[in-house]
Amino acid sequence: MNKLSWFIWHELKISLRNAGDTAVIVMFFLLIALLFPMGIGSSAALLTRIAPGVIWVAAILTAMLSLDSIFASDFEDGSLEQIVISPTPLILIVTAKFTAHWLITGLPLIFAVPIIGLIYDIPIKVFSLLLISMGIGTPILSLIGGLGAALVLGARRGGVLLALIVLPLLVPVLIFGTAAADAVFLGFSPKPPLLLLSAMLLAALAIAPSITTLAIRRALE
Amino acid sequence: MFNFLANPARFNQVTDRLMPATAGLAGLFLSIGIISALIISPPDYQQGDTVRIMYVHVPSAWMALFIYSFIAITSAIGLIWRHPFAHLSAQAAAPIGITFTILCLTTGSLWGKPMWGAWWVWDARLTSVLFLFFLYLGFMALNKAFDDPSRGEKSAAILALVGFINVPVIKFSVDWWNTLHQPASLLRADGPAIHSSMLTPLFLMALGFIFVAVCVLVTRIKVLLLKRRIRLMRINGGKLRS
């Protein structure tokens, strides 16, 4: 555990040195959300109704932007090879990388949601459910997305390929993440989608790191 | 049996002998199936003649799921026993599977317009089959994305296994959600809900589809084996072994 937190801290330090990257990611997230009112018109009722879906789509697209680099730079400069042959279990380092990725690119999005909430005029009840669903759902983006990033290591046009294979896998997160917040509009209980989302998070936590180690070893063969 | 067929020379030998019979059976089942589906079987009391779309739509849906399961199984074999032939057969099956998926989606769309009044609805069954299409697409793209083909096939195999979770979701989507798509009519606890006059042509078509798929699969495996041989010969300067 001590080693795990050391690795997470190590990853965080590297990212904090490039703190501008996180700012760009949050800006991208806000920008996507701001494009929708310009595209579909500024009817307040319509915007309020589609806000949860828009925010979730923006979060998933933003994740695509940052996932590309989760293993790629270590792969290119050869340090990934050193990590794999080091005595530390690879799964520990993969877990640390996923955690750091979420802390740097997932968590800041949740802090940026209130700004979009104001612009889209989201009711407070919908808003709080949206925050809960994003809190449960965004780690899944890092886990499943990180698995996809490991699969495309060394591929030609890795970024586009990553989106092609990861986006379909993330659709359930989008559906249930949005459904939890939409439940208020539709008069349903938000509990079932939130429970399903939590189940997905637990399943992804159990499966994604080990399959990712498999994919990384495959990439270095 | 897998190990027996995994030797390319033996595979060619066995399949060369079985190919005429398989192709004959495919032609036989398809011709009887099409005649009984389009002419002999009765029109539906509600849907009229549009129900005949079912005889293409349902077997292609079965084939799409069946071939994805085949890919998942061969991918698992390839990953566990590191057998190149398993990856090769998965790779050969993918374009066949995606063709059946497209066939299923288009015939479903053509059926949906007169029956539901829409080419497409976002219900769970339709959406999950659409994901199957994207999973096939991702599998094929990942397979081809690496300069070293043996790395692409391993990545794609892992993706195929992760994506297998979609197969039970498709099967049970009509039970778990309230869908516009009708619930299961064949694999039910109290027996099939289709009359035998429609069930027989449906099964004949399904058998025809299976034999066509086997023929195409075998041919594609042969082509891939030859391609691999050509690649080896190119690397080794004209000789098969260095």
Tab-separated table of C-alpha atoms in Angstrom:
chain	number	residue	atom	x	y	z
A	1	MET	CA	0.000	0.000	0.000
A	2	ASN	CA	2.847	2.296	0.913
A	3	LYS	CA	4.467	1.556	-2.406
A	4	LEU	CA	1.179	2.203	-4.198
A	5	SER	CA	0.796	5.667	-2.687
A	6	TRP	CA	4.449	6.407	-3.461
A	7	PHE	CA	3.836	5.565	-7.128
A	8	ILE	CA	0.657	7.618	-7.236
A	9	TRP	CA	2.555	10.560	-5.753
A	10	HIS	CA	5.348	10.020	-8.273
A	11	GLU	CA	2.859	10.109	-11.184
A	12	LEU	CA	1.142	13.156	-9.712
A	13	LYS	CA	4.457	15.013	-9.404
A	14	ILE	CA	5.192	14.431	-13.077
A	15	SER	CA	1.770	15.722	-14.045
A	16	LEU	CA	1.932	18.698	-11.694
A	17	ARG	CA	5.107	19.770	-13.449
A	18	ASN	CA	2.931	20.071	-16.559
A	19	ALA	CA	-0.025	21.586	-14.724
A	20	GLY	CA	-0.987	23.394	-17.904
A	21	ASP	CA	-2.090	20.073	-19.392
A	22	THR	CA	-4.813	19.682	-16.781
A	23	ALA	CA	-5.989	23.243	-17.434
A	24	VAL	CA	-6.207	22.513	-21.167
A	25	ILE	CA	-8.234	19.370	-20.476
A	26	VAL	CA	-10.726	21.242	-18.283
A	27	MET	CA	-10.957	23.991	-20.901
A	28	PHE	CA	-11.683	21.416	-23.599
A	29	PHE	CA	-14.441	19.965	-21.418
A	30	LEU	CA	-16.024	23.392	-20.912
A	31	LEU	CA	-15.673	24.224	-24.584
A	32	ILE	CA	-17.556	21.103	-25.740
A	33	ALA	CA	-20.359	21.870	-23.295
A	34	LEU	CA	-20.491	25.461	-24.572
A	35	LEU	CA	-20.685	24.372	-28.212
A	36	PHE	CA	-24.078	22.726	-27.724
A	37	PRO	CA	-26.118	25.891	-26.978
A	38	MET	CA	-24.556	27.510	-30.043
A	39	GLY	CA	-25.448	24.520	-32.203
A	40	ILE	CA	-28.980	23.753	-31.055
A	41	GLY	CA	-30.183	27.204	-29.983
A	42	SER	CA	-30.521	28.722	-26.560
A	43	SER	CA	-33.986	27.588	-25.452
A	44	ALA	CA	-33.569	27.417	-21.672
A	45	ALA	CA	-35.973	24.508	-21.155
A	46	LEU	CA	-34.307	22.405	-23.836
A	47	LEU	CA	-30.813	23.114	-22.481
A	48	THR	CA	-31.831	22.191	-18.933
A	49	ARG	CA	-33.319	18.943	-20.174
A	50	ILE	CA	-30.277	17.836	-22.195
A	51	ALA	CA	-27.628	19.119	-19.743
A	52	PRO	CA	-26.819	15.777	-18.029
A	53	GLY	CA	-26.322	14.035	-21.374
A	54	VAL	CA	-24.211	16.877	-22.755
A	55	ILE	CA	-21.990	16.928	-19.684
A	56	TRP	CA	-21.467	13.174	-19.778
A	57	VAL	CA	-20.664	13.183	-23.508
A	58	ALA	CA	-18.220	16.038	-22.937
A	59	ALA	CA	-16.573	14.115	-20.073
A	60	ILE	CA	-16.128	10.999	-22.217
A	61	LEU	CA	-14.710	12.948	-25.172
A	62	THR	CA	-12.346	14.768	-22.821
A	63	ALA	CA	-11.140	11.437	-21.452
A	64	MET	CA	-10.288	10.358	-25.020
A	65	LEU	CA	-8.017	13.383	-25.244
A	66	SER	CA	-5.866	12.506	-22.230
A	67	LEU	CA	-5.919	8.697	-22.373
A	68	ASP	CA	-3.609	8.635	-25.333
A	69	SER	CA	-0.675	9.698	-23.144
A	70	ILE	CA	-1.275	7.429	-20.139
A	71	PHE	CA	1.311	4.839	-21.240
A	72	ALA	CA	2.529	6.217	-24.573
A	73	SER	CA	5.367	8.444	-23.329
A	74	ASP	CA	6.726	5.715	-21.031
A	75	PHE	CA	6.479	3.287	-23.940
A	76	GLU	CA	8.343	5.552	-26.339
A	77	ASP	CA	11.275	6.435	-24.070
A	78	GLY	CA	11.646	2.831	-22.930
A	79	SER	CA	10.866	3.398	-19.249
A	80	LEU	CA	7.830	1.117	-19.523
A	81	GLU	CA	10.203	-1.739	-20.227
A	82	GLN	CA	12.182	-0.882	-17.095
A	83	ILE	CA	8.947	-0.783	-15.095
A	84	VAL	CA	7.922	-4.217	-16.355
A	85	ILE	CA	11.247	-5.872	-15.459
A	86	SER	CA	11.492	-4.101	-12.091
A	87	PRO	CA	10.688	-6.183	-8.986
A	88	THR	CA	7.595	-4.070	-8.225
A	89	PRO	CA	4.458	-5.884	-9.433
A	90	LEU	CA	3.279	-4.341	-12.695
A	91	ILE	CA	-0.337	-4.345	-11.539
A	92	LEU	CA	0.606	-1.995	-8.683
A	93	ILE	CA	2.106	0.514	-11.092
A	94	VAL	CA	-0.820	0.199	-13.484
A	95	THR	CA	-3.239	0.860	-10.611
A	96	ALA	CA	-1.159	3.876	-9.567
A	97	LYS	CA	-1.211	5.213	-13.116
A	98	PHE	CA	-4.983	4.812	-13.352
A	99	THR	CA	-5.490	6.514	-9.995
A	100	ALA	CA	-3.215	9.388	-10.953
A	101	HIS	CA	-4.939	9.705	-14.321
A	102	TRP	CA	-8.299	10.039	-12.627
A	103	LEU	CA	-6.985	12.536	-10.071
A	104	ILE	CA	-5.513	14.704	-12.824
A	105	THR	CA	-8.136	14.448	-15.568
A	106	GLY	CA	-11.323	13.038	-13.986
A	107	LEU	CA	-11.606	14.869	-10.698
A	108	PRO	CA	-11.023	18.383	-12.133
A	109	LEU	CA	-13.983	17.818	-14.492
A	110	ILE	CA	-16.278	17.315	-11.512
A	111	PHE	CA	-15.101	20.666	-10.151
A	112	ALA	CA	-15.810	22.253	-13.532
A	113	VAL	CA	-19.375	20.909	-13.712
A	114	PRO	CA	-20.857	23.738	-11.558
A	115	ILE	CA	-19.849	26.278	-14.216
A	116	ILE	CA	-21.740	24.330	-16.878
A	117	GLY	CA	-24.565	23.859	-14.387
A	118	LEU	CA	-24.988	27.614	-14.113
A	119	ILE	CA	-24.945	28.144	-17.871
A	120	TYR	CA	-27.460	25.361	-18.520
A	121	ASP	CA	-29.535	26.357	-15.476
A	122	ILE	CA	-29.655	22.838	-14.020
A	123	PRO	CA	-32.020	22.378	-11.023
A	124	ILE	CA	-30.128	21.684	-7.800
A	125	LYS	CA	-31.537	18.147	-7.405
A	126	VAL	CA	-30.469	17.126	-10.902
A	127	PHE	CA	-27.142	18.793	-10.291
A	128	SER	CA	-26.377	16.875	-7.097
A	129	LEU	CA	-27.291	13.560	-8.767
A	130	LEU	CA	-25.085	14.470	-11.692
A	131	LEU	CA	-22.159	15.074	-9.344
A	132	ILE	CA	-22.719	11.693	-7.666
A	133	SER	CA	-22.974	9.877	-11.004
A	134	MET	CA	-19.805	11.589	-12.235
A	135	GLY	CA	-18.027	10.732	-9.005
A	136	ILE	CA	-18.846	7.051	-9.542
A	137	GLY	CA	-18.550	7.081	-13.329
A	138	THR	CA	-15.402	9.048	-14.195
A	139	PRO	CA	-13.025	6.478	-12.586
A	140	ILE	CA	-14.517	3.921	-15.011
A	141	LEU	CA	-13.410	6.171	-17.882
A	142	SER	CA	-9.823	6.029	-16.590
A	143	LEU	CA	-9.956	2.253	-16.015
A	144	ILE	CA	-11.558	1.122	-19.286
A	145	GLY	CA	-9.835	3.878	-21.244
A	146	GLY	CA	-6.470	2.949	-19.744
A	147	LEU	CA	-7.042	-0.648	-20.800
A	148	GLY	CA	-7.752	0.580	-24.329
A	149	ALA	CA	-4.625	2.747	-24.266
A	150	ALA	CA	-2.530	-0.295	-23.362
A	151	LEU	CA	-4.099	-2.270	-26.222
A	152	VAL	CA	-3.124	0.308	-28.857
A	153	LEU	CA	0.457	0.808	-27.592
A	154	GLY	CA	2.718	0.947	-30.624
A	155	ALA	CA	-0.119	0.989	-33.158
A	156	ARG	CA	-0.311	3.274	-36.138
A	157	ARG	CA	-2.864	6.078	-35.626
A	158	GLY	CA	-3.224	4.995	-32.004
A	159	GLY	CA	-5.394	7.958	-30.974
A	160	VAL	CA	-8.198	7.361	-33.470
A	161	LEU	CA	-8.029	3.629	-32.890
A	162	LEU	CA	-8.265	4.181	-29.137
A	163	ALA	CA	-11.497	6.150	-29.588
A	164	LEU	CA	-12.889	3.482	-31.922
A	165	ILE	CA	-12.375	0.642	-29.464
A	166	VAL	CA	-13.013	2.476	-26.175
A	167	LEU	CA	-16.077	4.608	-27.001
A	168	PRO	CA	-18.395	1.599	-27.557
A	169	LEU	CA	-17.191	0.083	-24.282
A	170	LEU	CA	-17.988	3.327	-22.446
A	171	VAL	CA	-21.543	3.684	-23.728
A	172	PRO	CA	-23.078	1.883	-20.704
A	173	VAL	CA	-21.397	4.455	-18.443
A	174	LEU	CA	-22.918	7.240	-20.545
A	175	ILE	CA	-26.375	5.638	-20.473
A	176	PHE	CA	-26.550	5.006	-16.730
A	177	GLY	CA	-24.611	8.137	-15.756
A	178	THR	CA	-27.126	10.264	-17.639
A	179	ALA	CA	-30.072	8.134	-16.503
A	180	ALA	CA	-29.271	8.830	-12.841
A	181	ALA	CA	-29.598	12.594	-13.347
A	182	ASP	CA	-32.444	12.277	-15.858
A	183	ALA	CA	-34.468	10.270	-13.342
A	184	VAL	CA	-35.560	13.567	-11.759
A	185	PHE	CA	-37.005	14.815	-15.072
A	186	LEU	CA	-38.712	11.499	-15.771
A	187	GLY	CA	-40.004	10.967	-12.229
A	188	PHE	CA	-38.096	7.730	-11.592
A	189	SER	CA	-35.881	6.778	-8.689
A	190	PRO	CA	-32.198	7.520	-9.432
A	191	LYS	CA	-31.119	4.581	-7.307
A	192	PRO	CA	-31.103	1.759	-9.936
A	193	PRO	CA	-28.848	3.568	-12.446
A	194	LEU	CA	-26.515	4.655	-9.643
A	195	LEU	CA	-26.308	1.081	-8.356
A	196	LEU	CA	-25.637	-0.228	-11.868
A	197	LEU	CA	-22.957	2.432	-12.297
A	198	SER	CA	-21.363	1.373	-8.999
A	199	ALA	CA	-21.466	-2.249	-10.119
A	200	MET	CA	-19.672	-1.256	-13.316
A	201	LEU	CA	-17.052	0.615	-11.311
A	202	LEU	CA	-16.412	-2.419	-9.097
A	203	ALA	CA	-16.232	-4.752	-12.097
A	204	ALA	CA	-13.852	-2.383	-13.901
A	205	LEU	CA	-11.705	-2.063	-10.758
A	206	ALA	CA	-11.470	-5.836	-10.518
A	207	ILE	CA	-10.821	-6.562	-14.192
A	208	ALA	CA	-9.172	-3.577	-15.901
A	209	PRO	CA	-5.777	-3.433	-14.073
A	210	SER	CA	-4.995	-7.129	-14.564
A	211	ILE	CA	-5.991	-7.161	-18.249
A	212	THR	CA	-3.982	-3.966	-18.733
A	213	THR	CA	-0.838	-5.665	-17.383
A	214	LEU	CA	-1.477	-8.473	-19.877
A	215	ALA	CA	-1.783	-5.956	-22.713
A	216	ILE	CA	1.388	-4.091	-21.648
A	217	ARG	CA	3.437	-7.304	-21.508
A	218	ARG	CA	2.055	-8.156	-24.953
A	219	ALA	CA	3.162	-4.749	-26.251
A	220	LEU	CA	6.731	-5.266	-25.023
A	221	GLU	CA	7.173	-8.829	-26.282
B	1	MET	CA	-9.657	-31.690	-32.916
B	2	PHE	CA	-8.367	-28.153	-32.795
B	3	ASN	CA	-4.783	-29.330	-32.538
B	4	PHE	CA	-5.343	-31.766	-35.353
B	5	LEU	CA	-6.640	-29.058	-37.708
B	6	ALA	CA	-4.154	-26.429	-36.584
B	7	ASN	CA	-1.485	-27.798	-38.855
B	8	PRO	CA	-1.856	-25.812	-42.113
B	9	ALA	CA	-1.050	-28.724	-44.406
B	10	ARG	CA	-3.521	-31.007	-42.656
B	11	PHE	CA	-6.101	-28.210	-42.568
B	12	ASN	CA	-5.856	-27.795	-46.326
B	13	GLN	CA	-6.064	-31.540	-46.865
B	14	VAL	CA	-9.145	-32.055	-44.701
B	15	THR	CA	-11.012	-28.981	-45.868
B	16	ASP	CA	-10.287	-29.650	-49.545
B	17	ARG	CA	-12.044	-32.974	-49.127
B	18	LEU	CA	-14.995	-31.541	-47.164
B	19	MET	CA	-15.462	-28.332	-49.135
B	20	PRO	CA	-17.642	-29.679	-52.013
B	21	ALA	CA	-20.045	-31.336	-49.573
B	22	THR	CA	-20.264	-28.205	-47.395
B	23	ALA	CA	-20.859	-25.952	-50.387
B	24	GLY	CA	-23.466	-28.408	-51.695
B	25	LEU	CA	-25.290	-28.429	-48.366
B	26	ALA	CA	-25.201	-24.621	-48.263
B	27	GLY	CA	-26.786	-24.437	-51.717
B	28	LEU	CA	-29.336	-27.125	-50.874
B	29	PHE	CA	-30.495	-25.587	-47.572
B	30	LEU	CA	-30.549	-22.059	-48.974
B	31	SER	CA	-32.584	-22.997	-52.055
B	32	ILE	CA	-35.142	-25.088	-50.117
B	33	GLY	CA	-35.127	-22.429	-47.372
B	34	ILE	CA	-35.753	-19.523	-49.741
B	35	ILE	CA	-38.534	-21.351	-51.601
B	36	SER	CA	-40.317	-22.370	-48.418
B	37	ALA	CA	-39.757	-18.952	-46.809
B	38	LEU	CA	-40.942	-16.866	-49.747
B	39	ILE	CA	-43.593	-19.103	-51.296
B	40	ILE	CA	-44.717	-22.034	-49.129
B	41	SER	CA	-44.843	-20.439	-45.656
B	42	PRO	CA	-48.054	-18.516	-44.878
B	43	PRO	CA	-48.168	-14.702	-44.495
B	44	ASP	CA	-48.564	-13.461	-40.924
B	45	TYR	CA	-52.114	-12.630	-39.810
B	46	GLN	CA	-50.962	-9.191	-38.637
B	47	GLN	CA	-47.844	-8.366	-40.605
B	48	GLY	CA	-48.811	-9.890	-43.941
B	49	ASP	CA	-45.924	-10.603	-46.281
B	50	THR	CA	-43.432	-8.367	-44.435
B	51	VAL	CA	-42.971	-11.211	-41.965
B	52	ARG	CA	-40.842	-12.897	-44.624
B	53	ILE	CA	-38.043	-10.462	-43.761
B	54	MET	CA	-37.709	-12.560	-40.605
B	55	TYR	CA	-36.220	-15.462	-42.593
B	56	VAL	CA	-33.151	-13.349	-43.343
B	57	HIS	CA	-33.157	-11.070	-40.317
B	58	VAL	CA	-33.265	-13.668	-37.539
B	59	PRO	CA	-30.657	-16.094	-38.952
B	60	SER	CA	-28.248	-13.200	-39.604
B	61	ALA	CA	-28.680	-12.028	-36.014
B	62	TRP	CA	-27.926	-15.557	-34.801
B	63	MET	CA	-24.868	-15.755	-37.052
B	64	ALA	CA	-23.616	-12.351	-35.886
B	65	LEU	CA	-23.716	-13.515	-32.254
B	66	PHE	CA	-22.471	-17.004	-33.061
B	67	ILE	CA	-19.438	-15.748	-34.991
B	68	TYR	CA	-18.573	-13.215	-32.276
B	69	SER	CA	-18.647	-16.065	-29.742
B	70	PHE	CA	-16.428	-18.087	-32.068
B	71	ILE	CA	-13.985	-15.162	-32.213
B	72	ALA	CA	-14.008	-14.842	-28.426
B	73	ILE	CA	-13.345	-18.568	-27.960
B	74	THR	CA	-10.546	-18.746	-30.545
B	75	SER	CA	-9.064	-15.540	-29.087
B	76	ALA	CA	-9.023	-17.144	-25.635
B	77	ILE	CA	-7.377	-20.260	-27.084
B	78	GLY	CA	-4.841	-18.065	-28.873
B	79	LEU	CA	-4.018	-16.107	-25.733
B	80	ILE	CA	-3.860	-19.072	-23.359
B	81	TRP	CA	-2.032	-21.628	-25.527
B	82	ARG	CA	-0.327	-19.006	-27.706
B	83	HIS	CA	-1.494	-20.752	-30.816
B	84	PRO	CA	-1.134	-18.649	-33.997
B	85	PHE	CA	-3.761	-20.687	-35.840
B	86	ALA	CA	-6.412	-19.697	-33.292
B	87	HIS	CA	-5.692	-15.997	-33.878
B	88	LEU	CA	-5.751	-16.627	-37.598
B	89	SER	CA	-9.212	-18.195	-37.514
B	90	ALA	CA	-10.517	-15.335	-35.341
B	91	GLN	CA	-9.113	-12.876	-37.854
B	92	ALA	CA	-10.687	-14.802	-40.737
B	93	ALA	CA	-14.096	-14.915	-39.044
B	94	ALA	CA	-14.398	-11.188	-38.242
B	95	PRO	CA	-15.370	-9.887	-41.724
B	96	ILE	CA	-17.985	-12.653	-42.010
B	97	GLY	CA	-19.429	-11.701	-38.641
B	98	ILE	CA	-19.570	-7.999	-39.437
B	99	THR	CA	-21.315	-8.804	-42.743
B	100	PHE	CA	-24.040	-10.715	-40.917
B	101	THR	CA	-24.315	-7.872	-38.386
B	102	ILE	CA	-24.810	-5.351	-41.197
B	103	LEU	CA	-27.324	-7.700	-42.850
B	104	CYS	CA	-29.191	-8.011	-39.554
B	105	LEU	CA	-29.242	-4.229	-38.998
B	106	THR	CA	-30.359	-3.393	-42.557
B	107	THR	CA	-33.079	-6.045	-42.763
B	108	GLY	CA	-34.222	-4.995	-39.294
B	109	SER	CA	-34.391	-1.411	-40.452
B	110	LEU	CA	-36.364	-2.394	-43.564
B	111	TRP	CA	-38.710	-4.395	-41.357
B	112	GLY	CA	-39.013	-1.632	-38.775
B	113	LYS	CA	-40.235	1.003	-41.241
B	114	PRO	CA	-43.526	-0.731	-42.195
B	115	MET	CA	-44.104	-2.258	-38.727
B	116	TRP	CA	-43.003	0.455	-36.282
B	117	GLY	CA	-43.070	3.426	-38.650
B	118	ALA	CA	-39.379	4.196	-38.123
B	119	TRP	CA	-36.135	3.042	-39.704
B	120	TRP	CA	-34.421	3.083	-36.357
B	121	VAL	CA	-35.455	3.253	-32.706
B	122	TRP	CA	-33.107	3.509	-29.752
B	123	ASP	CA	-34.254	0.437	-27.903
B	124	ALA	CA	-31.913	-1.859	-26.039
B	125	ARG	CA	-31.860	-4.686	-28.599
B	126	LEU	CA	-31.084	-2.428	-31.564
B	127	THR	CA	-28.512	-0.413	-29.650
B	128	SER	CA	-26.676	-3.465	-28.353
B	129	VAL	CA	-26.486	-4.973	-31.857
B	130	LEU	CA	-25.099	-1.660	-33.078
B	131	PHE	CA	-22.363	-2.007	-30.417
B	132	LEU	CA	-21.658	-5.478	-31.736
B	133	PHE	CA	-20.995	-3.849	-35.101
B	134	PHE	CA	-18.529	-1.421	-33.501
B	135	LEU	CA	-16.858	-4.240	-31.559
B	136	TYR	CA	-16.297	-6.115	-34.814
B	137	LEU	CA	-14.971	-2.910	-36.364
B	138	GLY	CA	-12.594	-2.291	-33.449
B	139	PHE	CA	-11.401	-5.910	-33.561
B	140	MET	CA	-10.625	-5.676	-37.273
B	141	ALA	CA	-8.993	-2.241	-37.008
B	142	LEU	CA	-6.810	-3.290	-34.068
B	143	ASN	CA	-5.761	-6.428	-35.935
B	144	LYS	CA	-4.469	-4.368	-38.831
B	145	ALA	CA	-2.981	-1.450	-36.877
B	146	PHE	CA	0.444	-2.913	-36.135
B	147	ASP	CA	3.421	-3.371	-38.391
B	148	ASP	CA	4.061	-6.717	-36.728
B	149	PRO	CA	0.874	-8.754	-37.325
B	150	SER	CA	1.445	-11.038	-34.331
B	151	ARG	CA	1.099	-8.045	-31.985
B	152	GLY	CA	-2.104	-6.837	-33.567
B	153	GLU	CA	-3.770	-10.202	-33.189
B	154	LYS	CA	-2.990	-10.400	-29.482
B	155	SER	CA	-4.335	-6.907	-28.777
B	156	ALA	CA	-7.425	-7.668	-30.831
B	157	ALA	CA	-7.900	-10.967	-28.979
B	158	ILE	CA	-7.936	-9.156	-25.622
B	159	LEU	CA	-10.472	-6.672	-27.010
B	160	ALA	CA	-12.636	-9.520	-28.311
B	161	LEU	CA	-12.700	-11.086	-24.853
B	162	VAL	CA	-13.536	-7.794	-23.118
B	163	GLY	CA	-16.284	-7.141	-25.676
B	164	PHE	CA	-17.805	-10.592	-25.167
B	165	ILE	CA	-19.794	-9.093	-22.281
B	166	ASN	CA	-22.033	-7.589	-24.973
B	167	VAL	CA	-23.233	-11.000	-26.209
B	168	PRO	CA	-25.385	-11.907	-23.164
B	169	VAL	CA	-26.527	-8.269	-23.044
B	170	ILE	CA	-27.877	-8.609	-26.602
B	171	LYS	CA	-29.561	-11.930	-25.824
B	172	PHE	CA	-31.293	-10.694	-22.669
B	173	SER	CA	-31.817	-7.051	-23.711
B	174	VAL	CA	-35.448	-7.811	-24.610
B	175	ASP	CA	-36.054	-9.260	-21.124
B	176	TRP	CA	-34.155	-6.689	-19.053
B	177	TRP	CA	-35.613	-3.609	-20.719
B	178	ASN	CA	-39.008	-2.791	-22.161
B	179	THR	CA	-38.135	-2.827	-25.828
B	180	LEU	CA	-40.073	-2.134	-28.990
B	181	HIS	CA	-38.260	-5.141	-30.432
B	182	GLN	CA	-40.297	-8.242	-29.647
B	183	PRO	CA	-39.152	-10.560	-26.845
B	184	ALA	CA	-37.617	-13.984	-27.483
B	185	SER	CA	-39.936	-16.296	-29.399
B	186	LEU	CA	-37.784	-19.406	-29.708
B	187	LEU	CA	-35.589	-20.026	-26.668
B	188	ARG	CA	-38.323	-19.720	-24.057
B	189	ALA	CA	-39.171	-21.790	-21.003
B	190	ASP	CA	-42.555	-22.848	-22.448
B	191	GLY	CA	-41.355	-23.723	-25.943
B	192	PRO	CA	-41.194	-21.714	-29.172
B	193	ALA	CA	-44.048	-19.294	-29.866
B	194	ILE	CA	-43.818	-19.679	-33.633
B	195	HIS	CA	-45.919	-22.127	-35.627
B	196	SER	CA	-44.013	-24.929	-37.363
B	197	SER	CA	-45.043	-23.635	-40.819
B	198	MET	CA	-42.794	-20.631	-40.135
B	199	LEU	CA	-40.287	-22.371	-37.869
B	200	THR	CA	-39.209	-24.926	-40.489
B	201	PRO	CA	-38.198	-22.391	-43.183
B	202	LEU	CA	-36.487	-20.329	-40.467
B	203	PHE	CA	-34.329	-23.270	-39.440
B	204	LEU	CA	-33.628	-24.195	-43.068
B	205	MET	CA	-32.388	-20.651	-43.708
B	206	ALA	CA	-30.304	-20.744	-40.522
B	207	LEU	CA	-28.688	-24.020	-41.610
B	208	GLY	CA	-27.997	-22.520	-45.043
B	209	PHE	CA	-26.389	-19.475	-43.426
B	210	ILE	CA	-24.214	-21.683	-41.216
B	211	PHE	CA	-22.903	-23.695	-44.152
B	212	VAL	CA	-22.252	-20.548	-46.213
B	213	ALA	CA	-20.350	-19.081	-43.264
B	214	VAL	CA	-18.268	-22.254	-42.891
B	215	CYS	CA	-17.383	-22.204	-46.608
B	216	VAL	CA	-16.331	-18.561	-46.499
B	217	LEU	CA	-14.449	-19.059	-43.223
B	218	VAL	CA	-12.456	-21.992	-44.576
B	219	THR	CA	-11.608	-20.078	-47.749
B	220	ARG	CA	-10.550	-17.027	-45.755
B	221	ILE	CA	-8.357	-19.105	-43.449
B	222	LYS	CA	-6.671	-20.602	-46.513
B	223	VAL	CA	-6.087	-17.146	-47.960
B	224	LEU	CA	-4.633	-15.890	-44.686
B	225	LEU	CA	-2.355	-18.926	-44.454
B	226	LEU	CA	-1.110	-18.248	-47.992
B	227	LYS	CA	-0.624	-14.569	-47.201
B	228	ARG	CA	1.419	-15.501	-44.143
B	229	ARG	CA	3.514	-17.827	-46.292
B	230	ILE	CA	4.112	-15.098	-48.861
B	231	ARG	CA	5.146	-12.737	-46.086
B	232	LEU	CA	7.615	-15.287	-44.712
B	233	MET	CA	9.021	-15.928	-48.174
B	234	ARG	CA	9.480	-12.189	-48.735
B	235	ILE	CA	11.335	-11.829	-45.431
B	236	ASN	CA	13.545	-14.826	-46.131
B	237	GLY	CA	14.250	-13.848	-49.717
B	238	GLY	CA	12.173	-16.359	-51.652
B	239	LYS	CA	12.639	-19.382	-49.418
B	240	LEU	CA	9.972	-20.693	-47.083
B	241	ARG	CA	12.452	-21.363	-44.275
B	242	SER	CA	15.635	-19.487	-43.562
